[in-house]
């Protein structure tokens, strides 16, 4: 039986502006030891899922850039949504587009914009998830929390699933908690971060969609029946997440995942990952620091020179330079909003 | 009788790195209301000295860039030293290269890398200097000090020169003083900043050189006698400043100059000159500031985005980005030294 992966690479975002742009979102940035997160996401699946069994879900806008980043993947396996919708239509449609042989086997649906430090550990857990999926379970990999993060959703673990070591039923989806709740979750040992990784037989997922999301199922069926009309029909699919539309409504199982997972949510998160020089400046690209310490210096071309500054993020990519304190890395969207308001789409 | 100007445009420096580079020194930067200091230096002479009577002294390395910046000046009037020397050989040689008709009249020797706020006032003082020079005086324009600057040399004013309003003999050249001395100089009203501006008849200067700098005079004569050998002979001229070799040794007169002169010695000096936005960010080029104040933002292309930072200099020019506190603007040379030590002449 084949094992496949469906990599979700349609995302966009502004947290890594100005490195991330509309046509070069985070998953295409070289944030994984010089490789893009997307390329690394595909590469780390081997040998568990060979590249010939990898499909990519993305948007029409990004398809060209993704194809260029992944020369080993036939263009036919890069599935571009007619228009960008939410994850439920994207995954449902893409699974339907995959060949029957792939749909009949287990499919690992994986986001492409995360970093994983311990890849053998990741593959070992994924292997167990694939085995459970092949037995008919819909499985999620839930990241064992390393701190009381309030920016993620959590999954509350329930009773063990017999026959699969470590596999637990998901008792409840918990939205982003406040700090106190997050601390309680972490202390309990019964909660994991929802990292959006799902493993199932394709046919199983399509059945579940039919059962719990009939509007989505019929919309997807209409597109399959008239693929020439996909451009008209796709935008009419309900824009809901796979969590809300499907996963929260079915019997879902979880495997805790302990593999140095990092969602790289900001420039500050990147700073924390990189190794520093003697003054704790951490650099991607070329930089010179004099009497400067604890800065993140990121240049996709040219050189950054920092003198006498501390705890800054300095990014130069393409036609934009960003300077801000590391502690305010979450606020980069304010710059993006300002540029959008000013009609400067050329910088976004 | 003709009146001419000899603009000194051979200088190089690092204080405006990374905007200033070997082939684009300060005088070529657009620091004068969008125009280069050099272009503005030439333009402000009209109608007192028309552009047809302007010569440029520079180096072979810079001659092309200077010609491009000054399309109104015939290439033949851009006098490129065979190799860069100090100001005494540069001025002596250039005056010798100027045509007899220009040498017979008054010549204003003017640095090209300063800013002048009140151009009519400058021209009015220069006019008086030209008149005194035509009568045989060697005249300098000394800037009336506006604060107790320790980074400039001063001229101590002596007795009045009869027949020329405001003209004073220069009693003494004073090297860069300590702060206490500088304060005394300013309080005295008898000292002016030495701004390197000299006005004389060309023939008068050459006579003075013969009298007080015979080695330079004979070297210049040898080059004039065998111009084909200039490349060999020029480097043998003594490398001395016009102040030391000539001006300190002759009867020199000074006219105080009060024209908003600024030597623009650093990024901080540029900050002080520019108008700010509501948050006192001062910008050349394109920038976006959010919750950021009192920064100098300079971009020759692209956009600088500053978020949550204060009192910084952020410069993006060509392939380099510089970030430093404004208060440390004088230390930019440390970056330049680091790059030089690293063999990164491509960035200098």
CSV table of C-alpha atoms in Angstrom, one decimal, chain B:
chain,number,residue,atom,x,y,z
B,1,UNK,CA,39.7,90.7,-16.1
B,2,UNK,CA,38.3,87.1,-15.7
B,3,UNK,CA,37.3,85.7,-12.4
B,4,UNK,CA,37.6,81.9,-12.0
B,5,UNK,CA,37.0,79.2,-9.5
B,6,UNK,CA,39.0,76.1,-8.8
B,7,UNK,CA,36.8,73.6,-7.0
B,8,UNK,CA,38.7,71.0,-4.9
B,9,UNK,CA,36.8,67.7,-5.5
B,10,UNK,CA,39.5,65.1,-5.0
B,11,UNK,CA,38.6,64.3,-1.4
B,12,UNK,CA,37.7,61.0,-0.1
B,13,UNK,CA,36.5,60.0,3.3
B,14,UNK,CA,34.6,57.4,5.3
B,15,UNK,CA,32.3,59.5,7.5
B,16,UNK,CA,29.3,58.9,5.3
B,17,UNK,CA,29.9,55.3,4.7
B,18,UNK,CA,28.0,53.4,3.3
B,19,UNK,CA,26.7,56.2,1.2
B,20,UNK,CA,30.2,57.4,0.5
B,21,UNK,CA,32.4,55.0,-1.3
B,22,UNK,CA,35.8,55.3,-3.0
B,23,UNK,CA,34.1,56.2,-6.3
B,24,UNK,CA,31.3,58.3,-4.7
B,25,UNK,CA,32.8,60.4,-2.0
B,26,UNK,CA,30.9,62.9,0.1
B,27,UNK,CA,31.0,65.7,-2.5
B,28,UNK,CA,29.0,63.5,-4.9
B,29,UNK,CA,26.3,62.7,-2.4
B,30,UNK,CA,22.9,64.3,-2.7
B,31,UNK,CA,23.2,66.1,0.6
B,32,UNK,CA,22.2,69.6,-0.6
B,33,UNK,CA,18.4,69.5,-1.0
B,34,UNK,CA,18.6,66.6,-3.4
B,35,UNK,CA,21.6,67.9,-5.3
B,36,UNK,CA,25.2,66.8,-4.7
B,37,UNK,CA,27.3,69.1,-2.6
B,38,UNK,CA,29.7,69.4,-5.6
B,39,UNK,CA,26.9,70.4,-8.1
B,40,UNK,CA,25.6,72.9,-5.6
B,41,UNK,CA,29.1,74.3,-5.0
B,42,UNK,CA,29.4,75.1,-8.7
B,43,UNK,CA,25.8,76.4,-9.1
B,44,UNK,CA,26.0,78.8,-6.2
B,45,UNK,CA,28.9,80.7,-7.8
B,46,UNK,CA,26.7,82.0,-10.6
B,47,UNK,CA,26.5,84.8,-11.6
B,48,UNK,CA,29.7,85.8,-9.7
B,49,UNK,CA,31.8,83.1,-11.4
B,50,UNK,CA,30.0,81.7,-14.4
B,51,UNK,CA,30.3,78.0,-15.0
B,52,UNK,CA,32.5,78.6,-18.1
B,53,UNK,CA,35.1,79.9,-15.6
B,54,UNK,CA,35.0,76.9,-13.2
B,55,UNK,CA,37.8,74.4,-13.1
B,56,UNK,CA,37.7,71.2,-11.0
B,57,UNK,CA,40.7,69.6,-9.3
B,58,UNK,CA,40.2,66.0,-8.6
B,59,UNK,CA,41.9,62.6,-9.0
B,60,UNK,CA,42.1,60.3,-12.0
B,61,UNK,CA,40.0,57.8,-10.1
B,62,UNK,CA,37.1,60.3,-9.6
B,63,UNK,CA,37.3,62.2,-12.9
B,64,UNK,CA,34.7,60.1,-14.6
B,65,UNK,CA,32.1,60.4,-11.8
B,66,UNK,CA,32.8,64.1,-11.5
B,67,UNK,CA,32.3,64.7,-15.2
B,68,UNK,CA,29.0,62.8,-15.1
B,69,UNK,CA,27.9,65.0,-12.2
B,70,UNK,CA,28.8,68.2,-13.9
B,71,UNK,CA,27.7,68.0,-17.5
B,72,UNK,CA,28.0,71.7,-17.9
B,73,UNK,CA,31.7,71.7,-17.4
B,74,UNK,CA,33.9,70.8,-20.3
B,75,UNK,CA,36.0,67.7,-19.6
B,76,UNK,CA,39.1,69.8,-20.3
B,77,UNK,CA,38.4,71.8,-17.2
B,78,UNK,CA,38.3,68.8,-15.0
B,79,UNK,CA,41.9,68.6,-13.9
B,80,UNK,CA,42.8,65.1,-12.7
B,81,UNK,CA,46.0,64.8,-10.6
B,82,UNK,CA,48.2,62.1,-12.0
B,83,UNK,CA,48.1,60.6,-8.5
B,84,UNK,CA,46.4,61.9,-5.4
B,85,UNK,CA,48.7,64.2,-3.3
B,86,UNK,CA,48.0,66.8,-0.7
B,87,UNK,CA,46.4,70.2,-1.3
B,88,UNK,CA,49.6,72.2,-2.0
B,89,UNK,CA,50.7,70.2,-5.1
B,90,UNK,CA,47.0,69.8,-6.1
B,91,UNK,CA,46.3,73.5,-6.1
B,92,UNK,CA,49.7,74.6,-7.4
B,93,UNK,CA,49.5,72.1,-10.3
B,94,UNK,CA,45.9,72.9,-11.2
B,95,UNK,CA,46.6,76.7,-11.2
B,96,UNK,CA,49.5,76.1,-13.5
B,97,UNK,CA,47.2,74.1,-15.8
B,98,UNK,CA,44.6,76.8,-16.0
B,99,UNK,CA,44.9,79.1,-19.1
B,100,UNK,CA,47.0,82.2,-18.8
B,101,UNK,CA,43.9,84.4,-19.0
B,102,UNK,CA,42.4,82.7,-15.9
B,103,UNK,CA,45.7,82.7,-14.0
B,104,UNK,CA,46.0,86.5,-14.6
B,105,UNK,CA,42.7,87.1,-12.8
B,106,UNK,CA,41.4,86.1,-9.4
B,107,UNK,CA,40.8,82.5,-8.7
B,108,UNK,CA,38.6,81.3,-5.8
B,109,UNK,CA,39.8,77.9,-4.5
B,110,UNK,CA,36.8,76.2,-2.8
B,111,UNK,CA,36.3,72.9,-1.2
B,112,UNK,CA,33.3,71.0,-2.7
B,113,UNK,CA,32.1,69.0,0.3
B,114,UNK,CA,30.6,71.7,2.4
B,115,UNK,CA,27.1,73.0,2.7
B,116,UNK,CA,26.2,76.7,2.6
B,117,UNK,CA,22.8,77.7,3.9
B,118,UNK,CA,22.8,81.4,2.9
B,119,UNK,CA,24.1,81.5,-0.7
B,120,UNK,CA,23.6,85.2,-1.3
B,121,UNK,CA,25.6,86.0,1.8
B,122,UNK,CA,28.3,83.7,0.6
B,123,UNK,CA,28.5,85.4,-2.8
B,124,UNK,CA,28.6,88.8,-1.2
B,125,UNK,CA,31.6,87.9,0.9
B,126,UNK,CA,33.2,86.1,-2.0
B,127,UNK,CA,32.7,89.2,-4.2
B,128,UNK,CA,34.7,91.3,-1.7
B,129,UNK,CA,37.4,88.6,-1.5
B,130,UNK,CA,37.7,88.6,-5.3
B,131,UNK,CA,38.1,92.4,-5.3
B,132,UNK,CA,40.9,92.2,-2.7
B,133,UNK,CA,42.5,89.4,-4.6
B,134,UNK,CA,42.5,91.4,-7.8
B,135,UNK,CA,44.4,94.0,-5.8
B,136,UNK,CA,47.1,91.5,-5.0
B,137,UNK,CA,46.0,90.0,-1.7
B,138,UNK,CA,45.9,86.4,-0.9
B,139,UNK,CA,42.6,86.1,1.0
B,140,UNK,CA,40.9,83.3,2.9
B,141,UNK,CA,37.2,83.2,3.9
B,142,UNK,CA,37.1,82.3,7.6
B,143,UNK,CA,33.8,81.1,9.0
B,144,UNK,CA,32.5,83.1,11.9
B,145,UNK,CA,32.3,80.4,14.6
B,146,UNK,CA,28.9,79.5,15.9
B,147,UNK,CA,30.0,77.2,18.7
B,148,UNK,CA,33.2,76.1,20.3
B,149,UNK,CA,34.1,73.4,17.8
B,150,UNK,CA,37.2,71.4,18.6
B,151,UNK,CA,37.3,69.6,15.3
B,152,UNK,CA,38.3,72.5,13.2
B,153,UNK,CA,41.4,74.7,12.9
B,154,UNK,CA,41.0,78.4,13.6
B,155,UNK,CA,42.6,81.5,12.2
B,156,UNK,CA,43.4,84.3,14.6
B,157,UNK,CA,42.6,87.7,13.1
B,158,UNK,CA,45.1,90.5,13.3
B,159,UNK,CA,45.1,94.1,12.1
B,160,UNK,CA,42.7,95.4,9.5
B,161,UNK,CA,43.9,95.6,5.9
B,162,UNK,CA,43.4,99.2,4.7
B,163,UNK,CA,41.0,99.9,1.9
B,164,UNK,CA,39.0,96.6,2.2
B,165,UNK,CA,36.1,96.6,4.6
B,166,UNK,CA,36.3,93.8,7.1
B,167,UNK,CA,39.5,92.4,5.7
B,168,UNK,CA,42.0,91.4,8.4
B,169,UNK,CA,45.5,90.1,8.4
B,170,UNK,CA,45.7,86.5,9.6
B,171,UNK,CA,47.9,86.7,12.7
B,172,UNK,CA,48.2,83.0,13.3
B,173,UNK,CA,46.9,79.6,12.3
B,174,UNK,CA,45.7,77.7,15.3
B,175,UNK,CA,45.4,73.9,15.2
B,176,UNK,CA,42.3,72.1,16.4
B,177,UNK,CA,42.0,73.5,20.0
B,178,UNK,CA,40.9,71.8,23.2
B,179,UNK,CA,37.4,72.8,24.4
B,180,UNK,CA,38.6,75.5,26.7
B,181,UNK,CA,40.7,77.1,24.1
B,182,UNK,CA,37.9,76.9,21.6
B,183,UNK,CA,35.6,78.6,24.0
B,184,UNK,CA,38.1,81.4,24.4
B,185,UNK,CA,38.4,81.7,20.7
B,186,UNK,CA,34.7,82.0,20.2
B,187,UNK,CA,34.3,84.5,23.0
B,188,UNK,CA,37.2,86.7,21.7
B,189,UNK,CA,35.5,87.4,18.4
B,190,UNK,CA,38.9,87.4,16.9
B,191,UNK,CA,39.0,83.9,15.6
B,192,UNK,CA,37.4,82.2,12.6
B,193,UNK,CA,37.2,78.6,11.4
B,194,UNK,CA,39.6,77.7,8.7
B,195,UNK,CA,37.4,76.4,6.0
B,196,UNK,CA,40.0,76.0,3.3
B,197,UNK,CA,38.7,78.7,1.0
B,198,UNK,CA,41.4,80.8,-0.6
B,199,UNK,CA,41.1,83.6,-3.2
B,200,UNK,CA,44.1,85.0,-5.1
B,201,UNK,CA,45.3,85.9,-8.5
B,202,UNK,CA,46.8,82.8,-10.0
B,203,UNK,CA,50.1,84.5,-10.7
B,204,UNK,CA,50.2,85.8,-7.2
B,205,UNK,CA,49.9,82.3,-5.8
B,206,UNK,CA,52.6,80.9,-8.1
B,207,UNK,CA,54.9,83.7,-7.0
B,208,UNK,CA,54.2,83.0,-3.3
B,209,UNK,CA,54.9,79.3,-3.9
B,210,UNK,CA,58.2,80.2,-5.5
B,211,UNK,CA,59.1,82.3,-2.5
B,212,UNK,CA,58.1,80.0,0.4
B,213,UNK,CA,57.9,76.5,-1.1
B,214,UNK,CA,60.8,76.3,-3.6
B,215,UNK,CA,60.9,72.5,-3.7
B,216,UNK,CA,57.2,72.5,-4.7
B,217,UNK,CA,57.8,75.3,-7.2
B,218,UNK,CA,60.6,73.5,-8.9
B,219,UNK,CA,58.7,70.3,-9.0
B,220,UNK,CA,55.8,72.0,-10.6
B,221,UNK,CA,58.1,73.8,-13.1
B,222,UNK,CA,59.6,70.4,-14.1
B,223,UNK,CA,56.1,69.0,-14.8
B,224,UNK,CA,55.2,72.1,-16.9
B,225,UNK,CA,58.4,71.7,-18.8
B,226,UNK,CA,57.7,68.0,-19.6
B,227,UNK,CA,54.0,67.4,-19.3
B,228,UNK,CA,54.5,63.9,-20.8
B,229,UNK,CA,56.4,62.9,-17.7
B,230,UNK,CA,53.8,64.2,-15.3
B,231,UNK,CA,52.9,60.6,-14.3
B,232,UNK,CA,56.5,60.1,-13.1
B,233,UNK,CA,57.1,63.5,-11.7
B,234,UNK,CA,53.9,64.3,-9.9
B,235,UNK,CA,54.3,61.6,-7.2
B,236,UNK,CA,57.6,63.2,-6.3
B,237,UNK,CA,56.0,66.5,-5.3
B,238,UNK,CA,56.1,67.1,-1.6
B,239,UNK,CA,52.9,65.9,0.0
B,240,UNK,CA,52.0,69.0,2.1
B,241,UNK,CA,48.9,70.9,2.6
B,242,UNK,CA,48.4,74.4,1.1
B,243,UNK,CA,48.1,75.7,4.7
B,244,UNK,CA,51.5,74.4,5.9
B,245,UNK,CA,53.4,74.8,2.6
B,246,UNK,CA,52.1,78.3,1.7
B,247,UNK,CA,49.4,80.0,3.6
B,248,UNK,CA,51.0,80.0,7.0
B,249,UNK,CA,54.2,81.4,5.5
B,250,UNK,CA,52.9,84.4,3.6
B,251,UNK,CA,50.9,87.5,4.3
B,252,UNK,CA,47.4,86.2,4.3
B,253,UNK,CA,44.2,88.2,4.7
B,254,UNK,CA,40.9,86.9,5.9
B,255,UNK,CA,37.3,87.9,5.5
B,256,UNK,CA,34.9,86.6,8.1
B,257,UNK,CA,32.1,84.6,6.5
B,258,UNK,CA,28.7,84.3,8.0
B,259,UNK,CA,26.6,82.2,5.6
B,260,UNK,CA,25.3,79.1,7.4
B,261,UNK,CA,28.4,77.1,6.4
B,262,UNK,CA,28.4,73.5,7.5
B,263,UNK,CA,31.1,71.0,6.9
B,264,UNK,CA,28.6,68.1,7.2
B,265,UNK,CA,31.2,66.0,9.1
B,266,UNK,CA,29.0,63.1,10.0
B,267,UNK,CA,25.6,61.5,9.7
B,268,UNK,CA,24.7,63.3,12.9
B,269,UNK,CA,25.5,66.6,11.2
B,270,UNK,CA,23.2,65.7,8.4
B,271,UNK,CA,20.5,64.8,10.9
B,272,UNK,CA,20.8,68.3,12.4
B,273,UNK,CA,20.3,69.9,9.0
B,274,UNK,CA,17.2,68.1,7.9
B,275,UNK,CA,13.7,68.8,8.7
B,276,UNK,CA,11.9,66.2,10.8
B,277,UNK,CA,8.5,64.6,10.8
B,278,UNK,CA,6.1,64.9,13.8
B,279,UNK,CA,8.3,62.3,15.6
B,280,UNK,CA,11.5,64.0,14.6
B,281,UNK,CA,12.5,61.3,12.2
B,282,UNK,CA,14.5,62.8,9.4
B,283,UNK,CA,14.6,61.1,6.1
B,284,UNK,CA,16.4,61.2,2.8
B,285,UNK,CA,14.8,58.7,0.4
B,286,UNK,CA,11.9,56.6,1.3
B,287,UNK,CA,11.1,55.4,4.8
B,288,UNK,CA,8.2,54.3,7.0
B,289,UNK,CA,8.4,54.9,10.8
B,290,UNK,CA,6.0,53.4,13.3
B,291,UNK,CA,6.4,54.3,16.9
B,292,UNK,CA,9.9,55.4,16.1
B,293,UNK,CA,11.4,58.8,16.8
B,294,UNK,CA,14.4,61.0,16.2
B,295,UNK,CA,16.0,58.6,13.7
B,296,UNK,CA,18.0,59.5,10.6
B,297,UNK,CA,16.7,57.3,7.8
B,298,UNK,CA,18.6,57.4,4.5
B,299,UNK,CA,18.0,55.2,1.5
B,300,UNK,CA,19.3,55.7,-1.9
B,301,UNK,CA,16.9,53.0,-3.1
B,302,UNK,CA,14.2,50.9,-1.6
B,303,UNK,CA,12.4,51.6,1.6
B,304,UNK,CA,13.5,51.7,5.3
B,305,UNK,CA,11.0,50.6,7.8
B,306,UNK,CA,11.7,51.5,11.4
B,307,UNK,CA,9.5,50.3,14.3
B,308,UNK,CA,10.0,51.2,17.9
B,309,UNK,CA,13.5,52.5,17.6
B,310,UNK,CA,14.9,55.9,18.6
B,311,UNK,CA,18.0,58.0,17.9
B,312,UNK,CA,19.4,55.7,15.3
B,313,UNK,CA,21.1,56.2,12.0
B,314,UNK,CA,19.8,53.7,9.4
B,315,UNK,CA,21.4,54.0,6.0
B,316,UNK,CA,20.8,51.7,3.1
B,317,UNK,CA,22.9,52.5,0.0
B,318,UNK,CA,23.7,50.0,-2.7
B,319,UNK,CA,24.8,46.7,-1.2
B,320,UNK,CA,25.2,47.9,2.4
B,321,UNK,CA,23.0,48.7,5.4
B,322,UNK,CA,24.4,50.6,8.4
B,323,UNK,CA,22.7,50.8,11.8
B,324,UNK,CA,24.1,52.8,14.7
B,325,UNK,CA,23.1,55.2,17.3
B,326,UNK,CA,23.2,58.8,16.2
B,327,UNK,CA,25.4,59.6,19.1
B,328,UNK,CA,28.1,57.3,17.7
B,329,UNK,CA,28.1,58.7,14.2
B,330,UNK,CA,31.8,59.6,14.5
B,331,UNK,CA,32.6,55.9,14.9
B,332,UNK,CA,31.5,54.8,11.5
B,333,UNK,CA,35.2,54.6,10.5
B,334,UNK,CA,35.4,51.5,12.8
B,335,UNK,CA,33.2,49.7,10.4
B,336,UNK,CA,35.2,50.9,7.5
B,337,UNK,CA,38.4,49.7,9.1
B,338,UNK,CA,36.9,46.3,9.9
B,339,UNK,CA,35.9,45.9,6.3
B,340,UNK,CA,39.3,47.0,5.0
B,341,UNK,CA,41.0,44.6,7.3
B,342,UNK,CA,38.7,41.9,6.0
B,343,UNK,CA,39.7,42.7,2.4
B,344,UNK,CA,36.2,43.9,1.6
B,345,UNK,CA,37.3,46.7,-0.7
B,346,UNK,CA,34.1,46.0,-2.7
B,347,UNK,CA,32.2,47.6,0.1
B,348,UNK,CA,34.5,50.7,0.5
